[in-house]
Structure formats: structure tokens, C-alpha cells
XYZ file of C-alpha atoms in Angstrom:
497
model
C 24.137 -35.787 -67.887
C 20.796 -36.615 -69.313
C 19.080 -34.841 -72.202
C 16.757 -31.889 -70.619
C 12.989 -33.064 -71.306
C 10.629 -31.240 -73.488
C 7.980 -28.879 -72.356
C 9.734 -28.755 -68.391
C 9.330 -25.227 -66.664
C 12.840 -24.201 -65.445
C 12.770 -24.159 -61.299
C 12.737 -20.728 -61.224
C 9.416 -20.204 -61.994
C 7.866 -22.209 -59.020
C 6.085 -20.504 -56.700
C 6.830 -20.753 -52.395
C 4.354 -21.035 -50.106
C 5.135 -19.217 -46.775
C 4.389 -21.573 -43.971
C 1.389 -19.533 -41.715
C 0.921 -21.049 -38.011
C -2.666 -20.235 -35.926
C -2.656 -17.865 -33.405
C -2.428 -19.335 -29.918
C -5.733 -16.724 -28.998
C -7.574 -16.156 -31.922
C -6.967 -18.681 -34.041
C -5.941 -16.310 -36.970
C -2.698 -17.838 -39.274
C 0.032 -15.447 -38.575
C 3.917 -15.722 -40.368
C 5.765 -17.895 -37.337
C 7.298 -15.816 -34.173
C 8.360 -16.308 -31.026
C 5.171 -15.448 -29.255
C 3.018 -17.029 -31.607
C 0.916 -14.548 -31.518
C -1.021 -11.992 -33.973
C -0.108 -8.102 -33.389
C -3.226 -7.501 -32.250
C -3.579 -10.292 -29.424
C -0.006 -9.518 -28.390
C -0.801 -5.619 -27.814
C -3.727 -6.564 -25.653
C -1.625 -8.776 -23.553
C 1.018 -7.144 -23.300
C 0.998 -2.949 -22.609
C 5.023 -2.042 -23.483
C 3.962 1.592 -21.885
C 3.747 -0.104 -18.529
C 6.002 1.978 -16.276
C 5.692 5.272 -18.345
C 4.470 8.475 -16.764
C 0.938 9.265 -18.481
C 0.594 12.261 -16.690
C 3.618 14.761 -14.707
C 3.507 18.461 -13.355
C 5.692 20.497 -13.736
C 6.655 23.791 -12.171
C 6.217 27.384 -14.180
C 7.064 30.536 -12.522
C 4.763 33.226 -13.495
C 7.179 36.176 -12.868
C 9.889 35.345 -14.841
C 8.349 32.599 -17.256
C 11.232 29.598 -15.923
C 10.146 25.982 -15.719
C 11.883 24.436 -12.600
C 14.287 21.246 -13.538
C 14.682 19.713 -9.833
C 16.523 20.227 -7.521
C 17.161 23.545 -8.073
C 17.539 24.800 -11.754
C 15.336 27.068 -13.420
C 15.006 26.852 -17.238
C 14.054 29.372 -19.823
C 11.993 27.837 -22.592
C 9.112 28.863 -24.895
C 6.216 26.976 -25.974
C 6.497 24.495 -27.665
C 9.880 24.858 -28.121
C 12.914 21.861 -28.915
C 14.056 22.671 -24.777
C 10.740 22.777 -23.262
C 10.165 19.296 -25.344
C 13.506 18.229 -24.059
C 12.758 19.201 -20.383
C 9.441 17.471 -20.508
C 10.629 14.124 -21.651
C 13.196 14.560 -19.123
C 10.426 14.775 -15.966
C 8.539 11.670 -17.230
C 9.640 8.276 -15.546
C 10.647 4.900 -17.359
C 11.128 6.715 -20.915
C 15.018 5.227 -20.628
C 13.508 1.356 -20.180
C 12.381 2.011 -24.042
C 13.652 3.082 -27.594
C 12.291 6.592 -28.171
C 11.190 6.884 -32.055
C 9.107 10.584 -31.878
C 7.623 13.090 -29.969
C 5.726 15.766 -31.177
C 3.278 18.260 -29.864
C -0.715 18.301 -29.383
C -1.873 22.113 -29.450
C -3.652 22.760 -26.151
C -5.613 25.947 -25.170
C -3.084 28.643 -23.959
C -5.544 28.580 -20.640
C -5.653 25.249 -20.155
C -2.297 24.667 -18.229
C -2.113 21.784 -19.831
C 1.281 20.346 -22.526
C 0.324 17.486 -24.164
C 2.793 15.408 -26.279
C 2.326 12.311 -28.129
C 5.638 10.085 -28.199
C 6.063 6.666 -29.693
C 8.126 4.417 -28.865
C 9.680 0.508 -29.162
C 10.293 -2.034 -26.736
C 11.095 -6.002 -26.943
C 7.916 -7.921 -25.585
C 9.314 -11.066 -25.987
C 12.600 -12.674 -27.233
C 12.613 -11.269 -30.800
C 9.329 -9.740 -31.127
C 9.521 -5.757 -31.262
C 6.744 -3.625 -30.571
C 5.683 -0.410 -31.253
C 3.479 1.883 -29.751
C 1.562 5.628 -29.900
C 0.437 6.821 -26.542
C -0.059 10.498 -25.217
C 1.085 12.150 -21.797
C -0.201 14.911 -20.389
C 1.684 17.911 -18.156
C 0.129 19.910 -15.819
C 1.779 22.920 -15.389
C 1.105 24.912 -11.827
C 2.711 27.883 -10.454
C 5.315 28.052 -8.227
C 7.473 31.193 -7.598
C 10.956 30.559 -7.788
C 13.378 32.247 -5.326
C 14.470 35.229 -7.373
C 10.992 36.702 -8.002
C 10.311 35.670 -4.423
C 13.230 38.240 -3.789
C 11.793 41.029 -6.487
C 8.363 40.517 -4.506
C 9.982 41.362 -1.107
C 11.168 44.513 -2.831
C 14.369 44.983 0.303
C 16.283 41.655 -0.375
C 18.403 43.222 -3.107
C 21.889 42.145 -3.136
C 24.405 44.523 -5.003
C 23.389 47.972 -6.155
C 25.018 50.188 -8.993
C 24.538 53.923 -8.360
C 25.313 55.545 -11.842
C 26.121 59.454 -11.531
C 26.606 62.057 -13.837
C 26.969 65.792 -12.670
C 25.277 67.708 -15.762
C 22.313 69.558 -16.040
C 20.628 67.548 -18.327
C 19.419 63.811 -18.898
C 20.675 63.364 -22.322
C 23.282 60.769 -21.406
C 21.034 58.861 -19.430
C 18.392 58.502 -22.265
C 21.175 57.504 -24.549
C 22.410 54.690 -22.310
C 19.128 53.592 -21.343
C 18.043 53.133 -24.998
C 21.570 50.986 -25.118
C 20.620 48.897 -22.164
C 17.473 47.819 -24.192
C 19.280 46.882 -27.378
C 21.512 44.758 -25.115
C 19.015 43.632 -22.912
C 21.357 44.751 -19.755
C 18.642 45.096 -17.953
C 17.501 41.253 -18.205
C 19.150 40.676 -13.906
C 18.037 43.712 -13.154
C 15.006 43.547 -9.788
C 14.677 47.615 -9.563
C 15.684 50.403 -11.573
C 15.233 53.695 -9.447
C 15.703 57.475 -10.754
C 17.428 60.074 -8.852
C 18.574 63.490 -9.318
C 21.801 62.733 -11.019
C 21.604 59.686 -12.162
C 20.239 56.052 -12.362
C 20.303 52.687 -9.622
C 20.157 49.623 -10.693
C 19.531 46.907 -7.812
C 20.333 43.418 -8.479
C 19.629 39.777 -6.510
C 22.890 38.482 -7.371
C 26.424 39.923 -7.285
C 27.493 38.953 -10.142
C 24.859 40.077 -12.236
C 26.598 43.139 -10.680
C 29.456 43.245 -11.968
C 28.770 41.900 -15.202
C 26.479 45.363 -15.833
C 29.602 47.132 -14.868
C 31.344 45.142 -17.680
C 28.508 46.432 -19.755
C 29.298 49.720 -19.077
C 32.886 49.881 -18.953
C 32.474 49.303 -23.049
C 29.906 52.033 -23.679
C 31.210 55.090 -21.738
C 34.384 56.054 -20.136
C 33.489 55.595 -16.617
C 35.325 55.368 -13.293
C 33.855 53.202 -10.104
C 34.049 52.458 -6.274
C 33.265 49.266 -4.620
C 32.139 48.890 -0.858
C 29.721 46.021 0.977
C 28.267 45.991 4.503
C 27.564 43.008 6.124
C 24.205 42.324 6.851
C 24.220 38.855 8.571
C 27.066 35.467 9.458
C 26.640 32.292 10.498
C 29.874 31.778 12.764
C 29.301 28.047 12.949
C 29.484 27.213 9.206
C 31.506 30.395 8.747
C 28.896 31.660 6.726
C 29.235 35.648 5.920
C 26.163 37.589 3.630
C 27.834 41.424 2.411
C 25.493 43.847 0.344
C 27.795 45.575 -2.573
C 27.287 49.229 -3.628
C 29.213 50.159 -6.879
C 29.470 54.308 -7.336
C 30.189 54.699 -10.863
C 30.656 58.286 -12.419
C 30.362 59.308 -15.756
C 32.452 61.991 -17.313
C 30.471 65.384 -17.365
C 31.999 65.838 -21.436
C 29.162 65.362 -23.833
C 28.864 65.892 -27.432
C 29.146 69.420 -28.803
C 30.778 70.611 -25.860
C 34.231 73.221 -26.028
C 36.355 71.705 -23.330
C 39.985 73.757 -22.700
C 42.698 70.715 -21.685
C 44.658 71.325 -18.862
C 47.992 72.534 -19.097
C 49.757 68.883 -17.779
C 47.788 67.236 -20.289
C 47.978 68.858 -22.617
C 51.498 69.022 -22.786
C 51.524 64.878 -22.933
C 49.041 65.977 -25.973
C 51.617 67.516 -28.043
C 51.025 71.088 -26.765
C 49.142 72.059 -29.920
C 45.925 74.177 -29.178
C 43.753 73.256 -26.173
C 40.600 74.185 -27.173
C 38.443 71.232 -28.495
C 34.854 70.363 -29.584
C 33.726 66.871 -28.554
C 32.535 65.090 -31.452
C 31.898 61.576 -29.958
C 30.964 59.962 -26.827
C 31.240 56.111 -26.406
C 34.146 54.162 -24.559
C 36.383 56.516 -25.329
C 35.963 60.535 -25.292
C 36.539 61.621 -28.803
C 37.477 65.635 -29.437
C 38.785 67.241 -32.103
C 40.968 71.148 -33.205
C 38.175 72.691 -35.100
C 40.551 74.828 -36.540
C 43.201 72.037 -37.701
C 41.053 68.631 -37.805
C 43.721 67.472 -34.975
C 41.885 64.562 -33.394
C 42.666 63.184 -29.413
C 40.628 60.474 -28.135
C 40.901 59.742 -23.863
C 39.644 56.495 -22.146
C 40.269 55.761 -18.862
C 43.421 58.219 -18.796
C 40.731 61.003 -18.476
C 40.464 60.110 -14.786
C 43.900 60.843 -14.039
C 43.484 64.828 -14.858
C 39.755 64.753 -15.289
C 38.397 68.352 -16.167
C 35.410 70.255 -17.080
C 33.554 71.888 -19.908
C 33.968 74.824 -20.106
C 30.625 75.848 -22.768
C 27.966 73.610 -23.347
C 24.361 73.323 -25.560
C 23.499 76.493 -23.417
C 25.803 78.352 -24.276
C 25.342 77.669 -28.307
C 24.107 80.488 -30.787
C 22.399 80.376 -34.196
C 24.607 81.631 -36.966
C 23.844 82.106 -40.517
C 26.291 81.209 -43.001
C 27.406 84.421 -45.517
C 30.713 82.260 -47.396
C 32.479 79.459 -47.218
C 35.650 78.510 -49.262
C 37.026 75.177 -48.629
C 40.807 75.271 -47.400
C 41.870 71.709 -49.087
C 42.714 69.919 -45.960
C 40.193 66.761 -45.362
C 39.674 64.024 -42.474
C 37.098 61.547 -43.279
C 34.277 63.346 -43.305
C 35.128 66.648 -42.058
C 37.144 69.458 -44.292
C 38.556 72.604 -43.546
C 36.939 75.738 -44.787
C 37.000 79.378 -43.985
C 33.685 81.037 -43.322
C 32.022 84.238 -42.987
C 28.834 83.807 -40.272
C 26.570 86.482 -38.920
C 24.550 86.071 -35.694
C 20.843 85.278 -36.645
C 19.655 87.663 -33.885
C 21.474 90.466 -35.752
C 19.941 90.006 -38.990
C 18.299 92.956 -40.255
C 19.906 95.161 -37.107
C 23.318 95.751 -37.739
C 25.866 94.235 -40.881
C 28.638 92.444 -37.870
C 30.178 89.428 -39.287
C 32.864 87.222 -38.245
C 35.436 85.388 -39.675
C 36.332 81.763 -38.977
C 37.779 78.169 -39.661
C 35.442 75.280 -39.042
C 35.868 71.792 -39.963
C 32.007 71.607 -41.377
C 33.181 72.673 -44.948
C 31.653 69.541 -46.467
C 28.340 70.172 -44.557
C 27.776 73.605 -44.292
C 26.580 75.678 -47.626
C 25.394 79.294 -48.363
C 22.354 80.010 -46.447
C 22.665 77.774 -43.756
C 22.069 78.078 -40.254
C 24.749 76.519 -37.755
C 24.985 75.973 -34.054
C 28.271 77.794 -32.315
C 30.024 79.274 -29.428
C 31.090 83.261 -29.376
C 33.693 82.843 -26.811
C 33.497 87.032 -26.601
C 29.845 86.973 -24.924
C 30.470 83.783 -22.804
C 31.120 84.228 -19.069
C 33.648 80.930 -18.426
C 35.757 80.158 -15.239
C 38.894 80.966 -14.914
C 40.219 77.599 -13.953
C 38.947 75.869 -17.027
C 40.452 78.272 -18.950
C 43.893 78.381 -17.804
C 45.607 76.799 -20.350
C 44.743 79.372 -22.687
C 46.732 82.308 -21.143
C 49.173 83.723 -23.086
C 47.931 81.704 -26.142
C 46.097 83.525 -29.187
C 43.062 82.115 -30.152
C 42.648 81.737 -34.068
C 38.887 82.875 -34.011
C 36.859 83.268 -30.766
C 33.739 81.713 -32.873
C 33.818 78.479 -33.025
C 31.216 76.074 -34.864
C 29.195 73.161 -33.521
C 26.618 71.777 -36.037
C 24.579 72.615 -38.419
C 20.783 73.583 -37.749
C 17.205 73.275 -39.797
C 15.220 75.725 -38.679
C 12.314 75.143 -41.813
C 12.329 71.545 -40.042
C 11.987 72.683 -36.897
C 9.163 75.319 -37.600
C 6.920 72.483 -38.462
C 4.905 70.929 -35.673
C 3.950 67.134 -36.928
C 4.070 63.848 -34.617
C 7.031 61.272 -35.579
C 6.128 58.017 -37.477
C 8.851 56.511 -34.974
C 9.373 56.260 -31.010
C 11.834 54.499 -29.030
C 10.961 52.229 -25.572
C 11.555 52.882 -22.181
C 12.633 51.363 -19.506
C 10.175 50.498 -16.278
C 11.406 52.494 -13.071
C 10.826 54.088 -10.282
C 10.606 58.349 -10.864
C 11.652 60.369 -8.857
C 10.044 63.967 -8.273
C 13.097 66.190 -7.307
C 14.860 65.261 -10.738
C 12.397 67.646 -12.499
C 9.329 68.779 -13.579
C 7.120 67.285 -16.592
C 7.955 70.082 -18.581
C 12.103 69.666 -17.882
C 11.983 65.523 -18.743
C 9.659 66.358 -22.014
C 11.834 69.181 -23.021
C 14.746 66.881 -22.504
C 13.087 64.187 -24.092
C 12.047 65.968 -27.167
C 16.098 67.358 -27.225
C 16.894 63.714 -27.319
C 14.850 62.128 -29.946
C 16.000 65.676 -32.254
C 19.464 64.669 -31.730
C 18.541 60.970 -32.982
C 17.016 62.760 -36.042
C 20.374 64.520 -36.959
C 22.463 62.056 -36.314
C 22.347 58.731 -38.421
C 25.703 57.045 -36.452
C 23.144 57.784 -33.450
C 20.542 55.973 -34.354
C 22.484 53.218 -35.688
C 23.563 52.609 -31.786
C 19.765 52.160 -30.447
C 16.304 50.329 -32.111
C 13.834 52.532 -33.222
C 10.239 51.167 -33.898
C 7.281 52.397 -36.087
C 4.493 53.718 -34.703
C 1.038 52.419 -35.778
C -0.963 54.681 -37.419
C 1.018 57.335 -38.413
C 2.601 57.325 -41.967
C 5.889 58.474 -43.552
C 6.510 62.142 -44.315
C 5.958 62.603 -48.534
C 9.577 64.070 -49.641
C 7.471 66.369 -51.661
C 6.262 67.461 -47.889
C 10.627 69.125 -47.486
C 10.581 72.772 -47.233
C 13.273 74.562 -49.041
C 16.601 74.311 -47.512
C 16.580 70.974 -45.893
C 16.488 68.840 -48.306
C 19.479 67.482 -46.538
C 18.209 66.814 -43.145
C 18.938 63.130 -42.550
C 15.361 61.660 -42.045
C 14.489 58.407 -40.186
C 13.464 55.681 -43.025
C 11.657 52.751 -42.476
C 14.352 50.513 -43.238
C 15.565 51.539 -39.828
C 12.465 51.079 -37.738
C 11.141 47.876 -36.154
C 7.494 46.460 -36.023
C 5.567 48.281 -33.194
C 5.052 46.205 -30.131
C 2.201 46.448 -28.038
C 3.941 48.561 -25.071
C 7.029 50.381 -25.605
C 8.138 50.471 -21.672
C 9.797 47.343 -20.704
């Protein structure tokens, strides 16, 4: 090996030059490609969007807000939204000739039935030369009705219909479910809600949208059914056969706070302990309990085989005043047994009567207070519902519902909270305006009272009118459970959907 020479620069520290050709066009040196071409000559001479829809319309329905995806789907999307962005690069033609890179959207008026999006993409213009390229597309959107508002707008091409019945006096129940159906959104199939004496129909385009509201309400209430269908048209040819279904669905007349006496057969399956009960609870199952022993039952769907009757309801319920109370020691959750002195708030300042009782209130009720219950002495009851008491002694013949705030009531002020309602048909013979607000304004005071209530429905503020101050609590219910905000949602712009 020869000596290295003084003063030589190592090889490492030479510098390339990167051999440049001329453009074939322009005459502008370029690194060597395939084409030989500059980027700029090759985009003018060749157009890699070729093919691509620049401009598609698509279908929106204006009833019910779907986009159509041919032939015969209808999709729910919102603006510009990941699926309406999906369903739009789905209606443009030649987008799977190229390598989609991004799509994004170009704000448009509202009013302008117009979606722009601006998508990018890469495609091989010639052997080994990729190109990529920015363009825009425009969708028109037009109106087209698709066949299930087509049916609502015909109002008489309904398919299945549920008649829900309940044989009370009152529409408590009702506004209790319906306030259920909106939290659910139940009512989403629904093409006509109609009001009748007893009770609610709900119409429906499609049978199974039927029966999966009947699913809906077989898990709130206790309820029994009927199915029958008519036929209303065939096609003996193609052996084609079109039925409307009617569903008759009762409800149990029991509500909450009513004294129901079990019949003797059942209540000998019971245990054949003491057959008068207060109905604490309503949902899927009927929940009563022995106000004089905290004994609890609970009935589902074995109600129907002996169903029976109440035998005193909210009518029937008078306003006692609490004189003592001494707890008894025996708890259940949230209930205790106490024994209590009440007198009748109508005697007050007539005569001294008082009456002695158990109730299982003893960790509600308190010196002073005023409380809801039956005097099974002044109450005219049917025989029949009251059979299974006969040759039975009855530990006190008052029996206590609830406790009351009169000071609450006393005070006329508007509620900083409302509820929504659902959009159907009235109907006249159910009542006057003054029966629906006075059964309306029972309602919303039994959402007041009752927290586990309220925690079933959505409540939602209303604008303009502010909290009540604490300071504002009169003297003696400073235990009423009061609405808080933390429980209300933000005010939309019409509360009847």
C-alpha cells in the first residue's frame, strides 16, 4: 500500500451532483422520471379526477330528516356528520378507481341545499409517477318524500294500532307513562297518537314497530293484552295477504296510595297474613305493603289471574294532624314502625276525637305534621272488595298514606321547571279544561314529593323564572323535597314533541 499523500481531502467530503434532465414541454431541468415531465406540465396534461362525480343529488326527506341510499334504504344522519360524509362519498362515481387521502367539509348556507366537500386524492399517471390532487364536489340535496311519511300524510294507511286502557277516574297514569315514552323516545315509530276517554292509541306504519312498543310496555307497567287483525286486501296470484293488527292492552286500575283488600284465594297463596294493603309503587310489578307490619308483596303478571279492585283511592283520603308518635323499633329500608296519635284537621278546634294507630311513616312523620289517610269508619266500600275481611279484626280502621305540606301548598308561585308533552290528537269527551289542568297540576305535585319519581322522567328548566331562595321555606317544611337544578335539563324551544 502506498504512503497516503499530504494535504489530500478524504472522499467523503466530495460533493454529488444530482443529474437534472429538461422537461419534454417547458424546457425546465426536472430530477429524471418516467414521464419526463415537470409537476406542473404533467397536471395540465393529465386531469387524474377524470371520471369523478363533480357534482351528485341526493335525496332528503323533509318529514322525517332521512337521506335515501338507493334502492330503497333510508338513512338517518346529521349535518355534517362522519355517516352523512360516508353516504356522500358513497353516491359519487369513480372514487374506487383512486386512493382516497381526505375529505373534509366546506360550510355552506343552511338554505342553500347545497353539501360541499373537498376530497383529495392519488392516482398513478404514468408507470411510477404518483399524483396528487385537491378538487371539490358539490351535492344537491332535493326533496323527496319517502314512503313512510307518504303513509303519515295519508293519515288512514296505518298498519297496527295499540289501544292502551285504563278504567280509573283519573289521568295520572297516563301522564306518568307518557313522560316515560319521551325519556325513551317510544314514540320515535309512532304516525298518530290519539286520546280517548280511557286511555291512549298509538297507530303505527309497521307491525313491528308494534310490537316492539308493547315490549316497551310490558317493562314499565304490569299490563295484560289481546291481539286481533282484519284483512284488508290479497293478491291470490302471488299469494300475497295485507292484515291490520289491533293490540287491546289494559292496565291494572291499582295506583299509588291506594288501600286494596286481596281476595280471599290470593291471599291465602300470600301467606294469609292481613289483606289490607297500601300500594307504595307502581312500575312492572305492583308493589304493596301491611302498613301495620312493613309486610311487603309485590304481583306482576300473576295479578291477572285474580285481578281485583281498589277498594279507597286519593278521593277517599283525609288530612290528619299528627298529636304523637313513638317509634316501635321495627325498620324496612326506609320505612319504620311507629305508633301514632292523629286528629282529623276538620275537627280541630270542634271537638278533642283522636285516634290511635300504627303506620309505617315513623321515620317521616314528626309532631305537627299533617298526613294524608283513609278512616275506613266514614268510607262507603263494596262489599265484594271487602270480603276477605269478614270475620277478621282490623288493627286500626285509620290507616296512613303520606305525608302533606300544607304551608307549601298555601303559596301560589309558578315552577322554575316543566316537563314536555307529547303531540296528539284530544279528545273532548275525556274532560273538561278544568278536569285535565286539575289533573295536571295533581301530577306535577306528585313529581314534587316524590324524588324516586322524578328520577324516572326528564324535567327541564324553564327560562326566565329563577330558583326558590331557601330563606323563601315557611316553617314546617323545611323538609319538602324540592326540585334542584342538578335535576333539570336546558329548556328547549317547544316542550310538545
Amino acid at each position: 500500500l502506498g504512503k497516503k499523500q499530504e494535504g489530500a481531502e478524504p472522499m467523503s467530503n466530495f460533493e454529488h451532483t444530482v443529474a437534472t434532465i429538461l422537461c419534454c414541454t417547458c424546457g425546465e431541468a426536472i430530477p429524471p422520471n418516467p414521464s419526463n415531465m415537470c409537476v406542473n406540465c404533467l397536471r395540465s396534461q393529465v386531469d387524474i379526477t377524470e371520471g369523478i362525480s363533480k357534482q351528485v343529488t341526493v335525496f332528503w326527506c323533509k318529514g322525517c330528516g332521512r337521506y335515501l341510499s338507493p334502492p330503497n334504504y333510508w338513512l338517518h344522519a346529521e349535518l355534517e356528520s362522519k355517516e352523512l360524509m360516508g353516504y356522500c362519498l358513497k353516491r359519487m362515481k369513480g372514487l374506487n378507481k383512486v386512493k382516497l387521502v381526505d375529505a373534509s367539509w366546506i360550510w355552506t348556507e343552511p338554505h342553500s341545499r347545497r353539501l360541499k366537500l373537498k376530497i383529495t386524492i392519488q392516482r398513478e399517471a404514468f408507470r411510477g409517477t404518483i399524483l396528487q390532487q385537491a378538487f371539490i364536489t358539490e351535492f344537491i340535496v332535493q326533496n323527496f318524500f319517502c314512503p313512510d311519511c307518504h303513509k303519515v300524510e295519508a293519515k288512514d294507511t296505518w298498519d297496527s294500532v295499540c289501544q292502551l286502557r285504563q278504567h280509573v277516574d283519573h289521568m295520572r297514569t297516563f301522564l306518568w307513562l307518557e313522560q316515560v315514552i319521551l325519556k325513551h323516545k317510544a314514540n320515535t315509530n309512532c304516525v298518530k297518537i290519539k286520546e280517548h276517554p280511557d286511555g291512549l292509541d298509538f297507530y303505527f306504519s309497521v307491525h313491528n314497530h308494534c310490537t316492539k312498543f308493547l315490549g316497551f310496555l310490558q317493562s314499565v307497567l304490569p299490563i295484560r293484552w289481546k291481539q286481533a287483525k282484519q284483512l284488508q286486501s290479497h293478491d291470490m296470484k302471488s299469494n300475497y295477504f295485507r292484515y291490520t293488527y289491533s293490540y287491546s292492552v289494559e292496565i291494572p286500575s291499582i295506583c299509588k296510595d291506594v288501600l286494596v283488600c286481596l281476595p280471599k284465594q290470593m291471599n291465602n297463596q300470600m301467606g294469609g297474613h292481613s289483606p289490607l294493603l297500601l300500594c307504595h309503587k307502581v312500575s312492572n310489578v305492583l308493589h304493596f305493603i301491611d302498613p301495620f307490619s312493613l309486610r311487603e308483596i309485590s304481583m306482576g303478571p300473576e295479578y291477572w289471574n285474580h285481578p281485583f279492585r281498589h277498594c279507597c283511592d286519593r278521593a277517599h283520603q283525609q288530612e290528619f294532624i299528627v298529636m304523637e308518635i313513638e317509634p316501635l323499633g321495627v325498620t324496612r329500608g326506609k320505612l319504620a314502625l311507629a305508633e301514632v296519635t292523629v286528629a282529623r284537621a276538620s275537627d280541630l278546634g270542634r271537638n278533642d276525637i283522636t285516634f290511635n294507630t300504627v303506620t309505617h311513616l315513623g321515620n317521616i312523620l314528626q309532631h305537627g305534621d299533617s298526613v294524608a289517610g283513609y278512616d275506613l269508619s266514614t268510607i262507603n266500600v263494596n262489599d265484594e272488595d271487602m270480603a276477605a275481611l269478614r270475620g277478621r279484626t282490623v288493627r286500626s280502621e285509620i290507616v296512613l298514606v303520606k305525608k302533606l305540606y300544607p304551608n307549601r301548598r298555601k303559596r301560589s308561585r309558578r315552577r322554575h321547571w316543566d316537563v314536555k308533552k307529547l303531540d296528539m290528537e284530544a279528545d273532548t269527551n275525556r274532560g273538561t279544561d278544568d278536569v285535565r289542568m286539575r289533573n295536571m297540576e295533581e301530577f306535577m305535585r306528585d313529581l314534587e314529593e316524590d324524588p324516586e319519581m322524578r328520577s324516572q322522567i326528564e324535567l327541564f328548566k324553564v327560562p326566565g323564572v329563577e330558583h326558590p331562595d331557601e330563606d323563601m321555606e315557611e316553617e314546617g317544611d323545611e323538609d319538602f323535597p324540592e326540585v334542584q337544578m342538578s335535576e333539570l335539563l336546558d329548556a328547549v324551544n317547544s316542550l310538545t314533541l
